[in-house]
Coordinates of C-alpha atoms in Angstrom, one line a residue:
Chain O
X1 CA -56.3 38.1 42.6
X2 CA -58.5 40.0 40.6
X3 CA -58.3 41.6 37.2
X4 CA -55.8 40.3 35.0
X5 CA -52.2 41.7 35.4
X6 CA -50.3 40.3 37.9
X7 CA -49.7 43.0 41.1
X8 CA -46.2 44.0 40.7
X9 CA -44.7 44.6 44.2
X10 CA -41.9 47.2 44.4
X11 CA -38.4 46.3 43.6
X12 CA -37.2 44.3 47.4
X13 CA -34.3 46.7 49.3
X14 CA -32.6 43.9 49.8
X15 CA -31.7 43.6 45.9
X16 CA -30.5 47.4 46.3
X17 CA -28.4 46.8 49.0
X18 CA -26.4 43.6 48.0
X19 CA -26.0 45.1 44.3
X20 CA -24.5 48.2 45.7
X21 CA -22.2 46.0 47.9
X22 CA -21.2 43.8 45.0
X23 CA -20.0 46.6 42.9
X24 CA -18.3 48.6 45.8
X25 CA -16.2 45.3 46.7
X26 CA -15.7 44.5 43.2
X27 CA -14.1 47.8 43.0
X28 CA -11.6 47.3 46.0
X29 CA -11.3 43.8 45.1
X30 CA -10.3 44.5 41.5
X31 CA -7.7 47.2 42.6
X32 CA -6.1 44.8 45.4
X33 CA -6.0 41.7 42.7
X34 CA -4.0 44.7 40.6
X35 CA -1.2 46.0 43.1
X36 CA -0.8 42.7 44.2
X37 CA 2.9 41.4 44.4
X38 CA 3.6 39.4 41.5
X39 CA 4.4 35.4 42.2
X40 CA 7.3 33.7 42.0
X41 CA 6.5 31.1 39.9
X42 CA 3.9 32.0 37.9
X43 CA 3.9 35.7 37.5
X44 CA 1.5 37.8 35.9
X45 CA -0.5 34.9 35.4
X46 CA -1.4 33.9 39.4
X47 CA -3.5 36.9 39.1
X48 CA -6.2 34.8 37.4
X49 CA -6.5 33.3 40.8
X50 CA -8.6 36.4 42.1
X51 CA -11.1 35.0 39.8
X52 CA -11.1 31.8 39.4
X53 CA -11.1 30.8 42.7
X54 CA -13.9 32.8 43.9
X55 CA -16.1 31.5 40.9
X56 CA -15.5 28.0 42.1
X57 CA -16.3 28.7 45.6
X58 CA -19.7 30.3 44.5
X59 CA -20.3 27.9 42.3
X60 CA -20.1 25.5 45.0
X61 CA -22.3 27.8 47.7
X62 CA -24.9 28.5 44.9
X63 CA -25.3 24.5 44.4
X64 CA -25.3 24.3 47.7
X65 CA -28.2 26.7 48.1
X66 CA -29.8 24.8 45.1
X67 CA -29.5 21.6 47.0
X68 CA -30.8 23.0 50.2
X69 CA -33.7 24.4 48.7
X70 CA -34.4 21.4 46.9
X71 CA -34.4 19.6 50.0
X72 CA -36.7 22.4 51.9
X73 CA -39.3 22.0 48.8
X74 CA -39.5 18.1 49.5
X75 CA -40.0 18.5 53.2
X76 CA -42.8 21.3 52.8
X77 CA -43.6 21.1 48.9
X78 CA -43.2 25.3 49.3
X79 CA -43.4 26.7 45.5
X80 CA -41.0 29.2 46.6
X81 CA -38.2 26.3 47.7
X82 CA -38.3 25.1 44.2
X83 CA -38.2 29.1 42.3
X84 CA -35.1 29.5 45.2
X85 CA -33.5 25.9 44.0
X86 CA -33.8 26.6 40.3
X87 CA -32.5 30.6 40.8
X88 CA -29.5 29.0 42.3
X89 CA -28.7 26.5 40.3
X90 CA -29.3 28.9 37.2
X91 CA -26.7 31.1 39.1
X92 CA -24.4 28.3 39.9
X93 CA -23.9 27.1 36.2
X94 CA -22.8 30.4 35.1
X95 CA -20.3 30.0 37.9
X96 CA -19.2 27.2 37.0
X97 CA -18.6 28.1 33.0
X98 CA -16.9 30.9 34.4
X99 CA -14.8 28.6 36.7
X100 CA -13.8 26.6 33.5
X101 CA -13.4 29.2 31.8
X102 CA -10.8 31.0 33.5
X103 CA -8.9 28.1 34.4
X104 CA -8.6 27.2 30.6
X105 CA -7.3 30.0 30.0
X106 CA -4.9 30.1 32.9
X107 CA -3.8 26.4 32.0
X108 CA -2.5 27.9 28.7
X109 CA -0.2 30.6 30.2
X110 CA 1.6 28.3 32.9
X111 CA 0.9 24.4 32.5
X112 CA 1.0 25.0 28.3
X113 CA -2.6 23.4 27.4
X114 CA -6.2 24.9 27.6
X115 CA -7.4 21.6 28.5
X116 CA -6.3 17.5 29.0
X117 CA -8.5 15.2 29.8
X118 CA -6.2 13.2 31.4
X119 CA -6.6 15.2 34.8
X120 CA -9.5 14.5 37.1
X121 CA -10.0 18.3 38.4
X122 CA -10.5 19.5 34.7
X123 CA -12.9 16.2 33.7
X124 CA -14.7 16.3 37.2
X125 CA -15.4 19.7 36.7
X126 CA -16.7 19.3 33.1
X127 CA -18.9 16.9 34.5
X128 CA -20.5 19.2 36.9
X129 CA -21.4 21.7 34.5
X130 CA -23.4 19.4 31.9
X131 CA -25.0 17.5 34.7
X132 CA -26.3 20.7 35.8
X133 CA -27.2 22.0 32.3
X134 CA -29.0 18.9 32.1
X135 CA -31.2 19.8 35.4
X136 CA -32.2 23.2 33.3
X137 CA -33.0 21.2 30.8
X138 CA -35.3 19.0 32.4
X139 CA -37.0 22.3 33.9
X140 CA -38.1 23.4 30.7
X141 CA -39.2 19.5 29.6
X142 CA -41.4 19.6 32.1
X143 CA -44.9 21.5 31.6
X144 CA -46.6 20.4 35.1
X145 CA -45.3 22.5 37.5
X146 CA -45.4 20.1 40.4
X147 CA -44.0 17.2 38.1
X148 CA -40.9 19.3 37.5
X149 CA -40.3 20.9 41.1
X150 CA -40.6 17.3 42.3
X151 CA -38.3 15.7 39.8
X152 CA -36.1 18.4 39.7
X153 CA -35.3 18.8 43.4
X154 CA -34.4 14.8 43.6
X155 CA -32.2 15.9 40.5
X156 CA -30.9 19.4 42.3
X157 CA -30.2 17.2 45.6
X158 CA -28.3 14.4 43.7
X159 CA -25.9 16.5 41.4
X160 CA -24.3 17.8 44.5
X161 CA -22.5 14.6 45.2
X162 CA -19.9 16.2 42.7
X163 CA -19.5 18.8 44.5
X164 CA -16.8 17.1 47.1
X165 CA -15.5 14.7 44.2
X166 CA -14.7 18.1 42.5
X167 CA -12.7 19.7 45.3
X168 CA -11.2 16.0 46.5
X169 CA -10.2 15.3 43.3
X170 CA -6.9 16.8 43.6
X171 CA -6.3 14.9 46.3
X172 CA -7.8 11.4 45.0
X173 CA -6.0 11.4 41.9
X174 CA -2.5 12.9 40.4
X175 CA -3.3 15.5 38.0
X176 CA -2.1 18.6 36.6
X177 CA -3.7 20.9 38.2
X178 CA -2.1 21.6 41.9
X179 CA -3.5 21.3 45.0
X180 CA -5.7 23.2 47.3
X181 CA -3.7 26.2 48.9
X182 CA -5.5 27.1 51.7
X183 CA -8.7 24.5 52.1
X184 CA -6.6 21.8 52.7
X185 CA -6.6 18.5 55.2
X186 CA -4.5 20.4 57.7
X187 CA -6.0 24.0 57.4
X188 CA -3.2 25.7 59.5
X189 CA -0.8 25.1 57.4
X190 CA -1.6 27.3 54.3
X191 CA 0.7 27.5 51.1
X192 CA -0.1 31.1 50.0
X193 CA 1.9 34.2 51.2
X194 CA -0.2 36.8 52.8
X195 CA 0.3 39.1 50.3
X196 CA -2.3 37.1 47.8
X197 CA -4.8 36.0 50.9
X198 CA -5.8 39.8 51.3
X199 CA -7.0 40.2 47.7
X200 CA -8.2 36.5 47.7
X201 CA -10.5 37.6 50.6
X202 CA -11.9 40.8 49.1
X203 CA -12.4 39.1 45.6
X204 CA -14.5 36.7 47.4
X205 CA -16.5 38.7 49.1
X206 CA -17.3 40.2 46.2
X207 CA -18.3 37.5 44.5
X208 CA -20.3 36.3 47.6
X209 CA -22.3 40.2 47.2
X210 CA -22.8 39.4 43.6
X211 CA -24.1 35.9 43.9
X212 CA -26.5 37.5 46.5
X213 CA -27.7 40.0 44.0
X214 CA -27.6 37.7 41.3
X215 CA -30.4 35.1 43.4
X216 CA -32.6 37.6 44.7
X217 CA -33.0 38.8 41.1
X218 CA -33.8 35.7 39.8
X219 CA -36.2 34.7 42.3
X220 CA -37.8 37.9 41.9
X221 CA -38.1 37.6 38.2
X222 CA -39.2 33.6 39.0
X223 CA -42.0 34.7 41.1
X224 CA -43.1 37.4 38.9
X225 CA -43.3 34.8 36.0
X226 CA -45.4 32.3 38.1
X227 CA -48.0 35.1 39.2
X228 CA -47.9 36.2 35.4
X229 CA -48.9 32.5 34.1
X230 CA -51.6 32.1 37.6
X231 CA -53.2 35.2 36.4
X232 CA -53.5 34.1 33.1
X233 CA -55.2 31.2 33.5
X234 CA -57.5 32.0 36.2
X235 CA -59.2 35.0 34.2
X236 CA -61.9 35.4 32.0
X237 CA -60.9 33.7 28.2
X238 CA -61.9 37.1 25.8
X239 CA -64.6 35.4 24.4
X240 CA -66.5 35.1 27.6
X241 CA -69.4 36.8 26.4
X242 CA -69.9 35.0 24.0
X243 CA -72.8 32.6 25.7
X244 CA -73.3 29.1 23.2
X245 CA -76.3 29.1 20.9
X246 CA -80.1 28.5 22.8
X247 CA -82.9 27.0 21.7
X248 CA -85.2 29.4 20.6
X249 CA -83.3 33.0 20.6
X250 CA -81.5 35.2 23.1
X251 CA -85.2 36.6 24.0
X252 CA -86.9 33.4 24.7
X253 CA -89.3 33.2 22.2
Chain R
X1 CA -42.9 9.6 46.1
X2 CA -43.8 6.8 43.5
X3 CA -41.4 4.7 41.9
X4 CA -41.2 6.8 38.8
X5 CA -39.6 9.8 40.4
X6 CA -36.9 7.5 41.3
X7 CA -36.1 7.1 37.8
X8 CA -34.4 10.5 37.1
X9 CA -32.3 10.6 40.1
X10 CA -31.2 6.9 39.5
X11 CA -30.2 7.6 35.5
X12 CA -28.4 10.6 36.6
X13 CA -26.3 8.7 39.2
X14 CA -25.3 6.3 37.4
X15 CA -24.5 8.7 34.4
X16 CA -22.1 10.4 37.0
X17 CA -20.7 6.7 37.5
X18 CA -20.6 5.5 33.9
X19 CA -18.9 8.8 33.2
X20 CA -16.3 8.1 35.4
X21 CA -15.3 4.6 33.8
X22 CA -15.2 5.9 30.5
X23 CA -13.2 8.5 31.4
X24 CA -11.2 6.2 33.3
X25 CA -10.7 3.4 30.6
X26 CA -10.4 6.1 27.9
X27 CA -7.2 7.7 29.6
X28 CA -6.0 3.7 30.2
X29 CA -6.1 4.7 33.9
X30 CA -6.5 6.9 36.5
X31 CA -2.8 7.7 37.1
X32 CA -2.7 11.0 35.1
X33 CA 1.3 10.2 35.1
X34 CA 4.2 8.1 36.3
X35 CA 7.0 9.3 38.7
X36 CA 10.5 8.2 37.5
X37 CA 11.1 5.5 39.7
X38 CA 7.2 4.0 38.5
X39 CA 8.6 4.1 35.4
X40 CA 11.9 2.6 35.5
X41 CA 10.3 -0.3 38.0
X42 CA 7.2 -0.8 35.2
X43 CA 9.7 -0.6 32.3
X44 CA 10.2 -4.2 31.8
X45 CA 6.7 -4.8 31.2
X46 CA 5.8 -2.3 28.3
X47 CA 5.8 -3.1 25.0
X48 CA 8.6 -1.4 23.0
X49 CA 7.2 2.3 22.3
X50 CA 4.5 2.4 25.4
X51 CA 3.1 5.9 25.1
X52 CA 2.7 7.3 28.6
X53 CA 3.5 10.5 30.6
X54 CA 5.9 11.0 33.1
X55 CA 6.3 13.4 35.9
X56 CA 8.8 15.2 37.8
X57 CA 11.0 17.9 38.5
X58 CA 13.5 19.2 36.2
X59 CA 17.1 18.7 37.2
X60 CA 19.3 21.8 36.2
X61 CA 22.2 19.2 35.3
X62 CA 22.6 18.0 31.1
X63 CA 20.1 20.5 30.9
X64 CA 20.8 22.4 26.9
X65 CA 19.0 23.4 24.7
X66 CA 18.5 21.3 21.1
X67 CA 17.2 22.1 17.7
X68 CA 13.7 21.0 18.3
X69 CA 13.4 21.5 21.8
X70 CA 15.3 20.9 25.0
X71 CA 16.9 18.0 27.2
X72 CA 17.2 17.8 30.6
X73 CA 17.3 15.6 33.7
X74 CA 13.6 14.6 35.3
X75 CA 13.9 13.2 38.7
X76 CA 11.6 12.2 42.0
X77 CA 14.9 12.6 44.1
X78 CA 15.5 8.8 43.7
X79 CA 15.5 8.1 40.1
X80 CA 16.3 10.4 37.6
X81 CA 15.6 9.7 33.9
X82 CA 17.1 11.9 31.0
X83 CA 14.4 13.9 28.6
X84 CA 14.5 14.7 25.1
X85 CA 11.9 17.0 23.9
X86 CA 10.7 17.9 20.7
X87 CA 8.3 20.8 20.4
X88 CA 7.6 24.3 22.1
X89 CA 8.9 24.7 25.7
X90 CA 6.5 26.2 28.2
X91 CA 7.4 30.2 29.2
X92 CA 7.7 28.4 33.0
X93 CA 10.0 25.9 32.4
X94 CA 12.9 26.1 34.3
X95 CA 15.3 24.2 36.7
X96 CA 13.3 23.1 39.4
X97 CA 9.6 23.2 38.3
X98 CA 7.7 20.3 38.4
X99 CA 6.4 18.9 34.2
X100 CA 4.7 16.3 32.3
X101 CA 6.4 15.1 29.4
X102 CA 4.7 12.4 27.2
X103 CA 6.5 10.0 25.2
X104 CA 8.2 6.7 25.0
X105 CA 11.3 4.8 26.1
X106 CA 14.2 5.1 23.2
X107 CA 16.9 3.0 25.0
X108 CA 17.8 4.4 28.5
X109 CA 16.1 8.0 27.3
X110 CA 13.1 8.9 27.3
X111 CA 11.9 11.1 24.2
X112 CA 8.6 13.3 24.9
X113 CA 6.8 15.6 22.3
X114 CA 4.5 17.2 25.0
X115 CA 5.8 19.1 27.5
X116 CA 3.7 20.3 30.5
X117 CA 4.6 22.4 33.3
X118 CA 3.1 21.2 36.5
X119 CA 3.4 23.8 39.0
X120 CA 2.6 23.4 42.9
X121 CA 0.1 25.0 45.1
X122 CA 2.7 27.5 46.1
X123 CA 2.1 31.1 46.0
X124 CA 4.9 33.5 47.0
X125 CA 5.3 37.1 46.6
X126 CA 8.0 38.4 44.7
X127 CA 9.1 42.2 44.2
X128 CA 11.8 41.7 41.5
X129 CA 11.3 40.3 37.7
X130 CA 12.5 37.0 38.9
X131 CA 12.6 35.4 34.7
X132 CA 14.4 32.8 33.6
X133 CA 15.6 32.3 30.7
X134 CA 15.1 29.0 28.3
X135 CA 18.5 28.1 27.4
X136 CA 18.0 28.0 23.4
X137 CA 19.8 25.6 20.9
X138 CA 21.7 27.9 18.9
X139 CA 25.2 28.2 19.4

């Protein structure tokens, strides 16, 4: 690369075409979540499962992109495995606070609290979100590029063992939260009237479109970043003309 | 890999595990609550004014509303253990919906100042208004 900027390629398709399909199926998903019937129990409220339930389920496929490409980065030390494992995890955190989030607030219409640290869903959950805060932490700690994709891809790898205590957790221990509806032990046997499962389905996909978009931003801004910083310290300093003092003058004498 | 890179990985696992037994110890134990009949059976061996939470579904029987709260009937479907509570009633509770109360033993009832609804993984649809109302203490 010559010259000093950093060639900018053109903006990928790809980021056109999944940001177009996240806000068309965020459209149809936000007016199914609407006319959906309301539930028995819970009313109103149950609609915050439209959201809450796909963030989780991102949240979980983003780690698990982060922990793939963590483990693609060790096998082939590929600079791009590590931009792709940090992008996701960056993406999956926000997931997650989202996750927390809406549940808190859906724990204070129907269960009566925001939070209780009593329950193993809520605490497990908390968990994962400062563990993972504390991986983009340790990115910017670490000024060695190398250092940190290698430290942080054991770290990105590791933190996903929460992922399955998270979702078992429910299962493991009593707690306040309820159950899983439809990823359960025995999946035929599903808890959730039809009625919610169709905008369940669309909210998801939408949040799958938007987790799409959401990466190949990132990793496009990632990559521009690292050919920003190799350009700059592979041109000329500006005081390069400046040659050191001779013995005996510029002209030789 | 050296040695040294093991180091991170190692301090966050066992972060993860230490969390845990905190968390654990903190809360006494894992058991975020007891059913009646754990309760009755482990009665004998708690001190007098034992703080702990119990859990089950609300009986529609003795069920009235009081001054600072509402009584009613918790049961598992083989014990059932009568509930005083003090303090603001969840818009869900009802006959029939699973809670958490917390509190202690005060003779054969069990007084509670926390009241939790603890709703399952049910979702049905529903057309109607389908409300209940909170019976309320005033006569």
């Amino acid at each position: 690369m010559t010259g000093g900027a950093a060639t900018i390629r053109p903006k990928p398709r790809a980021i056109t075409v999944a940001g177009s399909a996240a806000l068309c199926l965020m459209v149809v998903g936000l007016y199914m979540s609407v006319t959906a019937p309301k539930e028995e129990t819970q009313g109103e409220a149950a609609r915050l499962l439209f959201v809450h339930v796909p963030s989780v389920i991102t949240a979980y496929i983003a780690l698990g992109t982060g922990l793939v490409a963590a483990a693609w980065y060790l096998i082939r030390r590929s600079p791009t495995a590590d931009l792709v494992s940090a992008a996701a995890i960056e993406v999956g955190v926000l997931l997650t606070a989202m996750t927390l989030l809406t549940g808190m607030i859906w724990g204070r219409f129907v269960w009566g609290v925001w939070w209780d640290w009593g329950d193993a869903r809520m605490v497990s959950t908390a968990v994962l979100f400062f563990f993972y805060l504390g991986y983009l932490a340790l990115r910017r700690a670490i000024v060695d590029a190398r250092v940190r994709a290698l430290r942080c891809a054991v770290l990105g790898i590791v933190g996903f063992v929460q992922v399955p205590i998270v979702h078992y957790s429910v299962l493991w221990f009593r707690t306040l939260h309820q159950g899983p509806s439809i990823i359960r032990p025995d999946l035929a046997d599903s808890t959730m009237d039809a009625a919610f499962v169709a905008p369940l389905g669309a909210a998801l996909a939408a949040f799958i479109a938007a987790l799409a978009y959401l990466l190949l931003v990132r990793v496009r801004i990632a990559r521009l970043e690292a050919a920003v910083a190799r350009s700059a310290t592979t041109s000329q300093p500006v005081g390069a003309s400046v040659g050191p003092p001779q013995l005996g003058g510029r002209d030789g004498r | 890999m050296n040695r040294r890179h093991l180091l991170v990985p190692a301090g966050a696992l066992l972060a993860i595990v230490v969390g845990f037994l905190v968390w654990g110890g903190l809360t006494e134990n894992v058991v975020y609550y007891l059913t009646p009949s754990e309760a009755v059976d482990q009665r004998a061996d708690q001190e007098p004014g034992y703080r702990f939470r119990l859990g089950g579904l609300v009986e529609a029987d003795w069920m009235e509303g009081t001054d600072e709260g509402v009584r009613f009937m918790v049961g598992d479907g083989a014990v059932s253990i009568p509930v005083e509570h003090a303090g603001a009633v969840p818009q869900l509770f009802r006959p029939g919906i699973g809670v958490v109360v917390e509190g202690a033993w005060d003779g054969d009832l069990f007084r509670s100042d926390t009241l939790l609804i603890n709703h399952d993984e049910q979702y049905r649809a529903v057309d109607g208004e389908g409300t209940y109302q909170v019976p309320t203490g005033q006569p």
